PDB file of C-alpha atoms and ligand atoms in Angstrom:
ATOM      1  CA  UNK A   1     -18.238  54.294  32.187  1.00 46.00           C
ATOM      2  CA  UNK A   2     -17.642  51.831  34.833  1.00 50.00           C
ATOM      3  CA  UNK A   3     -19.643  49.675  32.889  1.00 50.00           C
ATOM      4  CA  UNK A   4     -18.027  49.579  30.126  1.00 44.00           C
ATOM      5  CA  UNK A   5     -14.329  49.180  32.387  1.00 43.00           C
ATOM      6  CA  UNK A   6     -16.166  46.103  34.220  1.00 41.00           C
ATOM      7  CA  UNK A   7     -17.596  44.843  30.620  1.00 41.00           C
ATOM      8  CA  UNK A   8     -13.900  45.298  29.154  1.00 39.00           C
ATOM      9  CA  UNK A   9     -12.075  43.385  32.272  1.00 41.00           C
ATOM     10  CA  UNK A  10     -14.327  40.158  31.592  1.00 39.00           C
ATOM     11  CA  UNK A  11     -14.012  40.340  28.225  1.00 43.00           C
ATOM     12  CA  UNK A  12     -10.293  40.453  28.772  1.00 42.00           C
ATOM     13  CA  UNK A  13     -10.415  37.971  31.766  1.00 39.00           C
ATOM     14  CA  UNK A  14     -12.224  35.444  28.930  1.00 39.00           C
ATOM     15  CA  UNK A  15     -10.127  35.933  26.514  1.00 41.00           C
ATOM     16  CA  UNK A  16      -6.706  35.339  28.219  1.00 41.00           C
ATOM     17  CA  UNK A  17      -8.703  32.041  29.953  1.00 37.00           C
ATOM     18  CA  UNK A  18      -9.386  31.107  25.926  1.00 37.00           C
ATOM     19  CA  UNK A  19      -5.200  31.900  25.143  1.00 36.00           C
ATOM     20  CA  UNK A  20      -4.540  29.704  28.192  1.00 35.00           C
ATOM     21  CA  UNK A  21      -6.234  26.552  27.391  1.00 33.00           C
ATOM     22  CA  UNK A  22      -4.594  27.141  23.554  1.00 31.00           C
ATOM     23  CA  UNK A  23      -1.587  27.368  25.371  1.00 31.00           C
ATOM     24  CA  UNK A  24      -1.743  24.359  27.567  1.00 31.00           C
ATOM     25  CA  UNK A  25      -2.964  22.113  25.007  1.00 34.00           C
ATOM     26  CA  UNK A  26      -0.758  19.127  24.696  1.00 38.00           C
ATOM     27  CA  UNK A  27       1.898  19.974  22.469  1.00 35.00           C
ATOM     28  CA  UNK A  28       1.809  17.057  20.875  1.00 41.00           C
ATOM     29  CA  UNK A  29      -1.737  16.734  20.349  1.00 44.00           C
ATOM     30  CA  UNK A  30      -3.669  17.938  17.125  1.00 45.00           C
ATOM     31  CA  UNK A  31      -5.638  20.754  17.222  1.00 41.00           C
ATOM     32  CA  UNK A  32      -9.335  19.714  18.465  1.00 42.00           C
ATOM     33  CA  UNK A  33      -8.138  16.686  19.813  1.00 47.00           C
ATOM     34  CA  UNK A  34      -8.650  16.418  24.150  1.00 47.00           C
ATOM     35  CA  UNK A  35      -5.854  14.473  25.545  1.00 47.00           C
ATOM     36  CA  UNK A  36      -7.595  11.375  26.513  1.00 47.00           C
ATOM     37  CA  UNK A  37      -5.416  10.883  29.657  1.00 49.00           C
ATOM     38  CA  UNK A  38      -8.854  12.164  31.257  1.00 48.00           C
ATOM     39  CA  UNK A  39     -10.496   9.257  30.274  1.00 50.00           C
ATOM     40  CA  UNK A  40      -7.837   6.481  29.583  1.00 54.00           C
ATOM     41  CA  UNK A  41      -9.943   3.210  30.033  1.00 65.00           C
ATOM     42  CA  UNK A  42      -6.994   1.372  29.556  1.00 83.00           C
ATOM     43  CA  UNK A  43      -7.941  -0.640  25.825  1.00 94.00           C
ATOM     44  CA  UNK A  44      -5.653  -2.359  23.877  1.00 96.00           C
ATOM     45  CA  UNK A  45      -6.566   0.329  21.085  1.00 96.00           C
ATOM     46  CA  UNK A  46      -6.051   3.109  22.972  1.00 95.00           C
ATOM     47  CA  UNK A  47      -2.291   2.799  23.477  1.00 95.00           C
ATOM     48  CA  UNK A  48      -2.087   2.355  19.477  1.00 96.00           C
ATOM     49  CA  UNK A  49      -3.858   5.168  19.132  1.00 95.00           C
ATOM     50  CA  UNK A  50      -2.062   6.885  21.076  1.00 94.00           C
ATOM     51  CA  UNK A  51       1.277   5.785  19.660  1.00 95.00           C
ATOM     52  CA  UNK A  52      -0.079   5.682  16.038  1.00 94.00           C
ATOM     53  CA  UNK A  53      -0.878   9.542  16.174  1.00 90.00           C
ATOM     54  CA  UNK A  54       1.516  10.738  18.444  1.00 85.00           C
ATOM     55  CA  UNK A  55       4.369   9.057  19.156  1.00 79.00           C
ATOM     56  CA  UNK A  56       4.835   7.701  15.550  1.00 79.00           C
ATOM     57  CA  UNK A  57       7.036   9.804  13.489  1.00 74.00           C
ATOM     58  CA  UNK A  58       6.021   8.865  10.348  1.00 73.00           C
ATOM     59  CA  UNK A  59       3.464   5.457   9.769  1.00 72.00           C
ATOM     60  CA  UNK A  60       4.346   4.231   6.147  1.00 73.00           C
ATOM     61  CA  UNK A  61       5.214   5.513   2.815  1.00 73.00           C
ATOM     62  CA  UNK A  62       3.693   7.123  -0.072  1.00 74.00           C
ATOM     63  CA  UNK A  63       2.213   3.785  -1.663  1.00 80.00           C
ATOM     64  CA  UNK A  64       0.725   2.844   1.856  1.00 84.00           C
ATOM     65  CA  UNK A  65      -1.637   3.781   4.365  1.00 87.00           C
ATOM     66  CA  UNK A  66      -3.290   3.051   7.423  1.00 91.00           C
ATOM     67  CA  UNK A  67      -7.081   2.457   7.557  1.00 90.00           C
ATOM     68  CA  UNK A  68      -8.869   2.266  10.772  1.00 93.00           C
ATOM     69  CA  UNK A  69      -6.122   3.270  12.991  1.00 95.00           C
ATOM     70  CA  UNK A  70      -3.772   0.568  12.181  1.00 96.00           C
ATOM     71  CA  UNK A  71      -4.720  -2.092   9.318  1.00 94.00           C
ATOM     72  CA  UNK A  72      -2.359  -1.146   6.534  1.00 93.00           C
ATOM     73  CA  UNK A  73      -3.397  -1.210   3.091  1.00 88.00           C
ATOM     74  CA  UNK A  74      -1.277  -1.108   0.070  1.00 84.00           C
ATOM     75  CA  UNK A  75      -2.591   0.826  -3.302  1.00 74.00           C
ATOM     76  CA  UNK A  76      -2.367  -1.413  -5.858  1.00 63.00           C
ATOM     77  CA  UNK A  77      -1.671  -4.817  -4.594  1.00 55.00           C
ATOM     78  CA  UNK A  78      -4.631  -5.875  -2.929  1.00 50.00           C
ATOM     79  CA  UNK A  79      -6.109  -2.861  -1.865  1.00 42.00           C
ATOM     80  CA  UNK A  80      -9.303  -4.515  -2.126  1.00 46.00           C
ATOM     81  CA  UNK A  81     -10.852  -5.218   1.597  1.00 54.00           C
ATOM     82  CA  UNK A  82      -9.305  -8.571   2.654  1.00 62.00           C
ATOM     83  CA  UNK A  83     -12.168  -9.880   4.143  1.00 58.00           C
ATOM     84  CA  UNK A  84     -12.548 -13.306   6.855  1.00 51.00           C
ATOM     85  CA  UNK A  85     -12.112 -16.600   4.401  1.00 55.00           C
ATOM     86  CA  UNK A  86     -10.166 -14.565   1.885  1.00 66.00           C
ATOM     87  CA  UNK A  87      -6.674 -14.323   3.038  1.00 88.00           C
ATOM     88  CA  UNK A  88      -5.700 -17.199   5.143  1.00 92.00           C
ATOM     89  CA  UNK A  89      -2.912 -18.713   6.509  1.00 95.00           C
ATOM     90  CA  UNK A  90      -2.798 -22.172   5.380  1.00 93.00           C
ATOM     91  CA  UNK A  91      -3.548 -25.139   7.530  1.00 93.00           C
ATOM     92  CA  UNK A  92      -1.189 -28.023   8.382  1.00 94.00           C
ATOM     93  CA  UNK A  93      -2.366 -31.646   7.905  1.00 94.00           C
ATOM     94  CA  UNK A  94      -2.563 -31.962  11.370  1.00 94.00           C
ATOM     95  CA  UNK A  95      -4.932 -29.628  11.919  1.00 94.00           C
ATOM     96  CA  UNK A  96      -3.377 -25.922  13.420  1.00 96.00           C
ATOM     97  CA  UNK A  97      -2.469 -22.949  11.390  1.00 97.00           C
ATOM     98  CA  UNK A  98       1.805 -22.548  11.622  1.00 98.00           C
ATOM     99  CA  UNK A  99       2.489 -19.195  10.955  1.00 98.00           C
ATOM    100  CA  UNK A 100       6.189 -18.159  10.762  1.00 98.00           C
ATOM    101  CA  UNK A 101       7.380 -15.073  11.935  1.00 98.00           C
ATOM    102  CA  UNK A 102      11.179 -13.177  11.717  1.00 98.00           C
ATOM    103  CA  UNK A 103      12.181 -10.713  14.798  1.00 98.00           C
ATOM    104  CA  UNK A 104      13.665  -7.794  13.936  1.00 98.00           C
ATOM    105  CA  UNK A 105      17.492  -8.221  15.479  1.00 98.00           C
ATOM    106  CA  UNK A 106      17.245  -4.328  16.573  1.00 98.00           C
ATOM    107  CA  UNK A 107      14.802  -5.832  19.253  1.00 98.00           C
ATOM    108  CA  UNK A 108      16.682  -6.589  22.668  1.00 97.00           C
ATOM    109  CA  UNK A 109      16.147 -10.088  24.179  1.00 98.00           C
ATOM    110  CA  UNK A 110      13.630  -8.786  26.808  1.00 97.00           C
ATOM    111  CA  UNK A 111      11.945  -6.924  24.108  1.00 98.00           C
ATOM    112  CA  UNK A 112      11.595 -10.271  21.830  1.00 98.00           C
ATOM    113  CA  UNK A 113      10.356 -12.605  24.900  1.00 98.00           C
ATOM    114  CA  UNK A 114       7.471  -9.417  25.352  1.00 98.00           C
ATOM    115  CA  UNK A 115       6.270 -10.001  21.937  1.00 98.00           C
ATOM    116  CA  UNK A 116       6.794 -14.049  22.024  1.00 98.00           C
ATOM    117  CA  UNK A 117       4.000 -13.395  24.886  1.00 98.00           C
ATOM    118  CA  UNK A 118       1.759 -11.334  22.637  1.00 98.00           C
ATOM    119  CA  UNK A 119       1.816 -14.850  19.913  1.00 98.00           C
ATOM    120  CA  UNK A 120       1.459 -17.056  22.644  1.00 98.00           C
ATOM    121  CA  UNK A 121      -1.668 -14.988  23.989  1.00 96.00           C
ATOM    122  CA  UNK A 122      -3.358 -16.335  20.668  1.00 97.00           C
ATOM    123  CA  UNK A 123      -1.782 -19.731  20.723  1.00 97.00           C
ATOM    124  CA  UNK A 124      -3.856 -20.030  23.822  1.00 96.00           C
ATOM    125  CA  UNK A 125      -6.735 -22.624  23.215  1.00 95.00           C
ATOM    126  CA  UNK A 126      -6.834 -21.863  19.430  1.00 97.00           C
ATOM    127  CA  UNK A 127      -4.951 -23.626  16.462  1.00 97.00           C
ATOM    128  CA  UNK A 128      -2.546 -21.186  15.979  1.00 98.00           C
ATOM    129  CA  UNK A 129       0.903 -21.705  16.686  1.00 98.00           C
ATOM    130  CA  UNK A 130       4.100 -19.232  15.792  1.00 98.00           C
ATOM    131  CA  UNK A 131       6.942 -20.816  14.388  1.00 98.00           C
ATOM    132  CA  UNK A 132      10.553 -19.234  14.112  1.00 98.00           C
ATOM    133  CA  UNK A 133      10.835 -18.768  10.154  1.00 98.00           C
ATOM    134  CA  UNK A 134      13.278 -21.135   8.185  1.00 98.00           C
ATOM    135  CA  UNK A 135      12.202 -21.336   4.983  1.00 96.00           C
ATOM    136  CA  UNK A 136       8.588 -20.713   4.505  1.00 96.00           C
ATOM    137  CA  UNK A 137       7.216 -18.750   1.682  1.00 95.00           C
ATOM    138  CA  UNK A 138       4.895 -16.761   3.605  1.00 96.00           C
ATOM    139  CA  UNK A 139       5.770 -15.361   6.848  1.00 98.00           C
ATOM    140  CA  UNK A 140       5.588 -12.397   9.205  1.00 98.00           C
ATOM    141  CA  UNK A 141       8.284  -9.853   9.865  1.00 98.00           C
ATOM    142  CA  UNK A 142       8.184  -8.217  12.715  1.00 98.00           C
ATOM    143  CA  UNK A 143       9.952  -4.621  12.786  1.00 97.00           C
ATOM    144  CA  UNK A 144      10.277  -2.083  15.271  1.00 97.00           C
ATOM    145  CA  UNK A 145       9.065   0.582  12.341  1.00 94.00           C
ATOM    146  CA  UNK A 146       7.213   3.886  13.306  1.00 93.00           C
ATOM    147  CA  UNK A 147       3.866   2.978  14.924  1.00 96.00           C
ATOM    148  CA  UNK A 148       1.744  -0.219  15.545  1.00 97.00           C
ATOM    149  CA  UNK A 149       0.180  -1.749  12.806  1.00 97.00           C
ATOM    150  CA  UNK A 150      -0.086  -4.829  10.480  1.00 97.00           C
ATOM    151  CA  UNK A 151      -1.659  -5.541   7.498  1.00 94.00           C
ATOM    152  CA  UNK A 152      -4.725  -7.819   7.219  1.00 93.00           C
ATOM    153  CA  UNK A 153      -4.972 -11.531   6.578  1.00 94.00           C
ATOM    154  CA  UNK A 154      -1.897 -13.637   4.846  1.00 94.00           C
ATOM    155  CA  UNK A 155      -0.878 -11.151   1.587  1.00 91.00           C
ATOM    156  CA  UNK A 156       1.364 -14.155   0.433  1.00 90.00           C
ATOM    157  CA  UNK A 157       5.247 -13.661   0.804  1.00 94.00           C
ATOM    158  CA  UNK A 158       7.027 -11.196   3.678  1.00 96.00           C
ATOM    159  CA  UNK A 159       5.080  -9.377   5.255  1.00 96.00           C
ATOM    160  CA  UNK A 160       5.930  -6.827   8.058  1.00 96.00           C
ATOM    161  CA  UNK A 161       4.170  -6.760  10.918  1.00 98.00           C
ATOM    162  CA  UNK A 162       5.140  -2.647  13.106  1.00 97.00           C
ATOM    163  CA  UNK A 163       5.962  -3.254  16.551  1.00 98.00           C
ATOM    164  CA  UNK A 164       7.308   0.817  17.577  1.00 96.00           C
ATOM    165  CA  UNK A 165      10.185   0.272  20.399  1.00 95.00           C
ATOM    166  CA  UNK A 166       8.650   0.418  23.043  1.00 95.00           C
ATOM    167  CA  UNK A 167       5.429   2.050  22.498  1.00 95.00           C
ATOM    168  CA  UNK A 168       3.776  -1.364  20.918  1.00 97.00           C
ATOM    169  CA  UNK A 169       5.925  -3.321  23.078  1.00 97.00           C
ATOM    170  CA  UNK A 170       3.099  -4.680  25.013  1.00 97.00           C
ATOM    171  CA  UNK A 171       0.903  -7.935  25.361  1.00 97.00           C
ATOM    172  CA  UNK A 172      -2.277  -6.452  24.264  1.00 97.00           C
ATOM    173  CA  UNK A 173      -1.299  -4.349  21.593  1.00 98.00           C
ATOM    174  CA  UNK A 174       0.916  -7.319  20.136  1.00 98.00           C
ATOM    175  CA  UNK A 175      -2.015  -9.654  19.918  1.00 98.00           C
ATOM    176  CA  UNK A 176      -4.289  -6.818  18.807  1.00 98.00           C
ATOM    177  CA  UNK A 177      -2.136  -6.676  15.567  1.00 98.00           C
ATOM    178  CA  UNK A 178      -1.539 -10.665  15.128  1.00 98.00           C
ATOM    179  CA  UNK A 179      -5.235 -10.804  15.263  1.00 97.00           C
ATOM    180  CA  UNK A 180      -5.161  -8.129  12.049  1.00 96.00           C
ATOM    181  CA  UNK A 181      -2.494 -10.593  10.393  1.00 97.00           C
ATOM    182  CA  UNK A 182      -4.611 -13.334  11.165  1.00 96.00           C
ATOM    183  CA  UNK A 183      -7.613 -11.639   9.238  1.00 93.00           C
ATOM    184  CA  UNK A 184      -9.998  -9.733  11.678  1.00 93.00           C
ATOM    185  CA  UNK A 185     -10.989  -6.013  11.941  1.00 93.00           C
ATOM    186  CA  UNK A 186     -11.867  -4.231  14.234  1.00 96.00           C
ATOM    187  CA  UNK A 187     -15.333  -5.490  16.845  1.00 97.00           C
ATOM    188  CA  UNK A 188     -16.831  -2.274  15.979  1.00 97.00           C
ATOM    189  CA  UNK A 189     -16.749  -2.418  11.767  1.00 95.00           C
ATOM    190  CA  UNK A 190     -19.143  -5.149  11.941  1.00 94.00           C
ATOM    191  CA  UNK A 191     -22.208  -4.880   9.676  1.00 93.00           C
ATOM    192  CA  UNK A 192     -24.407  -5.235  12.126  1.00 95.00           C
ATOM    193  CA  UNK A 193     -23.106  -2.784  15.119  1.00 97.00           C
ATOM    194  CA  UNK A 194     -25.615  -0.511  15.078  1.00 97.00           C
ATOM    195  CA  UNK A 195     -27.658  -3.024  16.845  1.00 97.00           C
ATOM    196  CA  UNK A 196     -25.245  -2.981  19.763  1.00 97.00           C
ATOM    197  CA  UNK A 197     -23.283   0.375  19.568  1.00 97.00           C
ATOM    198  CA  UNK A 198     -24.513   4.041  19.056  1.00 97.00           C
ATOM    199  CA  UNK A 199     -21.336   6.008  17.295  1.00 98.00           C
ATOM    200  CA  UNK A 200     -21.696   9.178  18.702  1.00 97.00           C
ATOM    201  CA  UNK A 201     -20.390  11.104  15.610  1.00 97.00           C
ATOM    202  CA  UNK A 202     -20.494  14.661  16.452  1.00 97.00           C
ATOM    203  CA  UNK A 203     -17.161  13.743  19.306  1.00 97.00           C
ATOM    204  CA  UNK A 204     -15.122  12.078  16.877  1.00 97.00           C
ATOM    205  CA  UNK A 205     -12.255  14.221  15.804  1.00 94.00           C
ATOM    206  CA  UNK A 206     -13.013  14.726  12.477  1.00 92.00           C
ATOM    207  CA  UNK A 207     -10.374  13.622  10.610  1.00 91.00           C
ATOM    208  CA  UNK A 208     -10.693  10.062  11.656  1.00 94.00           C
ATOM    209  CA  UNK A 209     -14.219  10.277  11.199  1.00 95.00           C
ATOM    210  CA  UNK A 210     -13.580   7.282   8.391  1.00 94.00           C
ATOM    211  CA  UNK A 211     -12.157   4.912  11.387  1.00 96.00           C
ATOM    212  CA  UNK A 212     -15.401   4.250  12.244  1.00 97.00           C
ATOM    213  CA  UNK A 213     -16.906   3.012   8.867  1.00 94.00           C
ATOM    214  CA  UNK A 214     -18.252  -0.605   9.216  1.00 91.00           C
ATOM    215  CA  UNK A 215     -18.004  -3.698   6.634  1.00 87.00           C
ATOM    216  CA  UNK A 216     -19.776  -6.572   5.521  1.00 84.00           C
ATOM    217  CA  UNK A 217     -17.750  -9.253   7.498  1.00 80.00           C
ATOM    218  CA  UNK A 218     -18.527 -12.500   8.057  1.00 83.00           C
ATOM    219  CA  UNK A 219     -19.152 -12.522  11.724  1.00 88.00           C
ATOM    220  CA  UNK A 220     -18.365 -16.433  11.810  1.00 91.00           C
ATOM    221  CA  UNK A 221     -21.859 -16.737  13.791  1.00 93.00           C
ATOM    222  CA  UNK A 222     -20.532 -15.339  16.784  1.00 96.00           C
ATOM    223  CA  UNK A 223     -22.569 -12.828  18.989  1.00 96.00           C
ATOM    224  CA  UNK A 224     -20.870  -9.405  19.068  1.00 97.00           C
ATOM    225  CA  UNK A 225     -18.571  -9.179  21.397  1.00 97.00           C
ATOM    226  CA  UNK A 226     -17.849  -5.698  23.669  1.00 97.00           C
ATOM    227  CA  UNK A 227     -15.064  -7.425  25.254  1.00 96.00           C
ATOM    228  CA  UNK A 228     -13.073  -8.460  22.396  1.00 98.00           C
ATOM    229  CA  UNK A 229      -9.450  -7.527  21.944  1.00 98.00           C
ATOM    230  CA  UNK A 230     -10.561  -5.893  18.452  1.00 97.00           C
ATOM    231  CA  UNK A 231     -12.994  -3.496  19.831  1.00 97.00           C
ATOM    232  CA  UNK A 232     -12.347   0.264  19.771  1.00 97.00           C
ATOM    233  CA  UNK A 233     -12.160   1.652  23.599  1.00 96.00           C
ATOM    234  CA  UNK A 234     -15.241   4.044  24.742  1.00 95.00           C
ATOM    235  CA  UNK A 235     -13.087   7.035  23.985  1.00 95.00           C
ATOM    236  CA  UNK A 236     -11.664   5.926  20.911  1.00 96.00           C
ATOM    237  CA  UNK A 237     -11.024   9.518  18.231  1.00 95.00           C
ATOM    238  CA  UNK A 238     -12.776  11.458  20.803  1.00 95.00           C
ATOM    239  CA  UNK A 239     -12.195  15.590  20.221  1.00 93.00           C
ATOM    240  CA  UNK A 240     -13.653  16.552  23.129  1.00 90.00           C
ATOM    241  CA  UNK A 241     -13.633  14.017  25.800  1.00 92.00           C
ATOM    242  CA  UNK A 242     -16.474  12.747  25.324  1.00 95.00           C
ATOM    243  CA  UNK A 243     -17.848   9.560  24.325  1.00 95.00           C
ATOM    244  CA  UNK A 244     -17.427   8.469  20.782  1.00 97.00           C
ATOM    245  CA  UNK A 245     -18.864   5.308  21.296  1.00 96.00           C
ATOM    246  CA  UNK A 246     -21.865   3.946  23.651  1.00 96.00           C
ATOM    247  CA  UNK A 247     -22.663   0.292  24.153  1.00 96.00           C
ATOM    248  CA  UNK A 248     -26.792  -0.045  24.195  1.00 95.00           C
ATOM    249  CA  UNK A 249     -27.033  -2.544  26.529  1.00 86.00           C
ATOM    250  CA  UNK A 250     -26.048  -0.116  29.438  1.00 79.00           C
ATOM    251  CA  UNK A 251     -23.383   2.224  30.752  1.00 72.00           C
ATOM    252  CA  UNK A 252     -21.876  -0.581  32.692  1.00 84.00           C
ATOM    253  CA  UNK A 253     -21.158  -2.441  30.122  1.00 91.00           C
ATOM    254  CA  UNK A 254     -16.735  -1.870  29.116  1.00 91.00           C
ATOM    255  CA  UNK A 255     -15.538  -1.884  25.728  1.00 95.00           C
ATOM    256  CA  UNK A 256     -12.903  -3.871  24.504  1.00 95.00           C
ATOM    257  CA  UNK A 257      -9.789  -5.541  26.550  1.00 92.00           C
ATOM    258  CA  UNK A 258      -6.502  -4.112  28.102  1.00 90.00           C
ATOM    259  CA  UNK A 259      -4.408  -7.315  27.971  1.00 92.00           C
ATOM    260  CA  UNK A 260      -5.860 -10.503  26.486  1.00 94.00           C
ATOM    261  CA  UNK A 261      -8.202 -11.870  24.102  1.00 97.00           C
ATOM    262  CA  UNK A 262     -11.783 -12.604  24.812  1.00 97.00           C
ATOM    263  CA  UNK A 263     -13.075 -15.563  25.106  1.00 96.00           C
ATOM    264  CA  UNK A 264     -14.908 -15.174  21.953  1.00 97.00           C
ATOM    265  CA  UNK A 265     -11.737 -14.029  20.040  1.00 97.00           C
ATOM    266  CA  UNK A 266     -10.450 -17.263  20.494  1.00 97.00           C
ATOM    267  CA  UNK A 267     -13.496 -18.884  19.374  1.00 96.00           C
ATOM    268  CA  UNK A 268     -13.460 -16.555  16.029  1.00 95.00           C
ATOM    269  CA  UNK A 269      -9.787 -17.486  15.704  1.00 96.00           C
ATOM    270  CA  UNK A 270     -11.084 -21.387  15.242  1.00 96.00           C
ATOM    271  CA  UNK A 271     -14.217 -20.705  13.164  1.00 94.00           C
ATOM    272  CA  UNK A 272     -12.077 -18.897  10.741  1.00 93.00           C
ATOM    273  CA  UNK A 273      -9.407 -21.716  10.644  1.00 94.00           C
ATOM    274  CA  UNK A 274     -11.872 -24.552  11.161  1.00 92.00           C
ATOM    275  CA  UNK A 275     -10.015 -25.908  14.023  1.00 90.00           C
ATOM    276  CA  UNK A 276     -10.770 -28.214  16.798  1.00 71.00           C
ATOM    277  CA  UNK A 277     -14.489 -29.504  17.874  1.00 56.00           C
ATOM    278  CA  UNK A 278     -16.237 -26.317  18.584  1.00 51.00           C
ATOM    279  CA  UNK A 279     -18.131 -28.114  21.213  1.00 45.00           C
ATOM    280  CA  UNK A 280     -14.599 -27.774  22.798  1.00 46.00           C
ATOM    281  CA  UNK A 281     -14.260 -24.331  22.832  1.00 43.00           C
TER     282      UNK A 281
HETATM  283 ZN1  LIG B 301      -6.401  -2.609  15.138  1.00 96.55          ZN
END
């Protein structure tokens, strides 16, 4: 009998432990997601992930949707992968790549110089410069819509360019999103990351099991690049706190960037433009 008292009491003990971590989950959170505060590494991508799935109220409409976390993609008008080559911004005769952009007047002035930061973070040693729109055709609009995200490459005409107040309102995640606009995915999609990368598949929540699908890019010729501003962070999707993604040159070695572009991001942004003397950069 006292057995089967004892036996009861765990049971019950386990049970009520199982009702308190339900309980305690974050809110917020979806269900078999871990809040990754436990293992915030502090990536560019992290904070739009974060913001993307749960801070956002509602990312897009009916007709559009986000791949990959935060590359939008319209059905219908070139839905079709908008691959490096395919969807530049045109070059001036003098050699960089003006690309005009509108601010949203709902941002504040201290909001606006943050994201003027975030262009001039890739108008650092690369051919890109951001020009205040006039009267060009094709141009970025910057919006503080629900989430962070942009679409990929120049789509010809407006196009908007999320910036959530304040959740995207910083360096890193600003120039993560120009780099979309500019025509790059994400590190991690490359053909070839297997080579570098092991996705660890079984920790990936599975809903956004499909953010981790790679392409045939053109990877310009450049090595791959763990440090770049467009790589997923170690944690990235993770449903149980544990790594989704493991760099095979060692545990040392950190994915992606908090604040700034790689050194090789800038070098991509030139081979894709054709800019400069690469012996330069
Ligand atoms: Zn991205």
């Amino acid at each position: 009998m006292e057995q089967i008292i004892l036996l009861c009491l765990v049971s019950a003990c386990l049970s009520s432990v199982q009702t308190q971590k339900y309980l305690f989950s974050p809110s917020w959170g979806p269900i078999g997601y871990k809040d990754r505060d436990e293992h915030r590494d502090g990536t560019v991508m992290d904070e739009i992930i974060k913001t993307n799935e749960f801070q956002a109220s509602r990312i897009l409409d009916g007709t559009t949707s986000l791949r990959e976390g935060d590359i939008a993609v319209s059905a219908g008008r070139r839905s079709k992968v908008c691959f490096a080559r395919s969807c530049l911004w045109s070059k001036s005769v003098d050699g960089n790549v003006y690309i005009a952009y509108k601010l949203s007047p709902e941002y504040s002035e201290a909001e606006k110089s943050v994201i003027k930061k975030g262009m001039e973070n890739i108008e650092k040693g690369t051919c890109v410069q951001f020009v205040p729109w006039t009267h060009q055709q094709d141009y970025i609009d910057i919006q503080p819509k629900s989430g962070c995200w942009s679409y990929l490459g120049s789509r010809g005409g407006r196009q908007t360019l999320s910036l959530q107040n304040p959740d995207c309102l910083q360096t890193g995640v600003i120039s993560h999103e120009f780099m979309h606009a500019l025509g790059f995915v994400h590190e991690q999609s490359r053909f070839d990351r297997d080579n570098y990368v092991t996705i660890m598949w079984p920790n990936i929540w599975r809903d956004r099991v499909r953010n981790f699908e790679k392409f045939r890019t053109d990877s310009l010729g450049l090595p791959y690049d763990y440090s770049s501003i467009m790589h997923f962070g170690m944690y990235a999707y993770s449903q149980d706190g544990e790594a989704t993604i493991v760099p095979k040159s060692g545990k040392d070695v950190k994915l992606g960037q908090a604040s700034t572009l790689s050194h090789i991001d800038r070098m991509k942004i030139n081979k894709l433009y054709k800019c400069g003397d690469e012996d330069d950069y």
